[in-house]
CSV table of C-alpha atoms in Angstrom, one decimal:
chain,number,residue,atom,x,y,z
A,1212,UNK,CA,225.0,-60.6,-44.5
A,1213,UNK,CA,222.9,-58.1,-42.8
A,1214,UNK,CA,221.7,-57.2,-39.4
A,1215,UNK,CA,219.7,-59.5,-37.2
A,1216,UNK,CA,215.4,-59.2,-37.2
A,1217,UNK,CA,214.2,-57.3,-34.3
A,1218,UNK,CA,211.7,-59.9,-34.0
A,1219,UNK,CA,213.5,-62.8,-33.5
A,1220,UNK,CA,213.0,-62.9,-29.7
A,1221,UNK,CA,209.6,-63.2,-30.4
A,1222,UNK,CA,209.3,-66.1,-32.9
A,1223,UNK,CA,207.7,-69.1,-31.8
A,1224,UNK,CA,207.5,-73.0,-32.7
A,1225,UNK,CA,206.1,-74.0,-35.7
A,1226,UNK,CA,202.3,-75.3,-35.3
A,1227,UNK,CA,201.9,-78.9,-36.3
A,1228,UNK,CA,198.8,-79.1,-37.8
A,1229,UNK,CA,198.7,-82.8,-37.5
A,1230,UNK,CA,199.3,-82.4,-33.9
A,1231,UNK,CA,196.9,-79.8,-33.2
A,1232,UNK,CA,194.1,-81.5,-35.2
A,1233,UNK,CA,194.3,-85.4,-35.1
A,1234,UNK,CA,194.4,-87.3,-32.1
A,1235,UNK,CA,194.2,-90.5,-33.2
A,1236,UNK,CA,195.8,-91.0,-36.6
A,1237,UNK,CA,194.7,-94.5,-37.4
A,1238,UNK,CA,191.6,-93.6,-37.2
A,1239,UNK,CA,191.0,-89.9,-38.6
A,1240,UNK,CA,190.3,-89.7,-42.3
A,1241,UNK,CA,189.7,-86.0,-43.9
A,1242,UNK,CA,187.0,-86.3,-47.1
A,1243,UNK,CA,186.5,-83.6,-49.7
A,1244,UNK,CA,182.8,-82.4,-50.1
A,1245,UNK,CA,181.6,-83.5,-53.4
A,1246,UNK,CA,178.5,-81.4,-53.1
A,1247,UNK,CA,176.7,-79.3,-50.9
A,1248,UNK,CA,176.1,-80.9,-47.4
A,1249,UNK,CA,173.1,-80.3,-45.4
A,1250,UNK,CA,175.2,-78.5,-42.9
A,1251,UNK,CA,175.8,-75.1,-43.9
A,1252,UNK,CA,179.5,-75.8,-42.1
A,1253,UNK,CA,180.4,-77.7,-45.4
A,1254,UNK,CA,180.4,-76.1,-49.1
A,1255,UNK,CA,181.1,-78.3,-52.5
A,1256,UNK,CA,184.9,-78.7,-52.3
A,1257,UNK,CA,185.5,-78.0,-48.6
A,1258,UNK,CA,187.4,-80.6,-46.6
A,1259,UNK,CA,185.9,-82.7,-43.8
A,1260,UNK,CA,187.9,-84.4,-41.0
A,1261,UNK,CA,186.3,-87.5,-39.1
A,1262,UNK,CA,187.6,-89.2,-36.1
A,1263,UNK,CA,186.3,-92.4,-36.6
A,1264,UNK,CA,187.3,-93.2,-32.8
A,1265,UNK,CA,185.0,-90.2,-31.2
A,1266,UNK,CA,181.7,-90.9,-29.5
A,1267,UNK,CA,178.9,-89.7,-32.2
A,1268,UNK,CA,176.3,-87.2,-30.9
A,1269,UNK,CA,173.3,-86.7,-32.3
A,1270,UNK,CA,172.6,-83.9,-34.6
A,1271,UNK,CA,177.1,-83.4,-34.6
A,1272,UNK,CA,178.7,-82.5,-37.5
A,1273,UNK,CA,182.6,-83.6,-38.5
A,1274,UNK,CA,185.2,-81.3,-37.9
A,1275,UNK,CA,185.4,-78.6,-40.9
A,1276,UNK,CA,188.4,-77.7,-42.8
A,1277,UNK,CA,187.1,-74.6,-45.1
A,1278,UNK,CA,189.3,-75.5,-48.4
């Protein structure tokens, strides 16, 4: 059985990634880099997440999930 973890009055919820990082599902789609990217932000085999329902800016980059 054993005793109870000191820590437990100190664990939090689990982070959602999903929640944390898409805000609109429908229209998010995550890519994987096939090859280098002219960002530096983005090596071969890295993911990429697009939100296809944000405003573009000029010179932005996708949000980058290192993978």
């Amino acid at each position: 059985m054993g005793f109870p973890s000191p820590a437990a009055d100190y664990m939090d919820e689990k982070i959602l990634l999903d929640h944390e990082l898409i805000r609109v599902p429908s229209a998010t789609y995550f890519l994987r880099a096939g090859s280098e990217s002219r960002s530096e932000a983005i090596n071969k085999g890295g993911f990429a997440g697009s939100d296809m329902s944000a405003t573009p800016v000029v010179g932005g980059d996708s949000d980058v999930l290192s993978g």
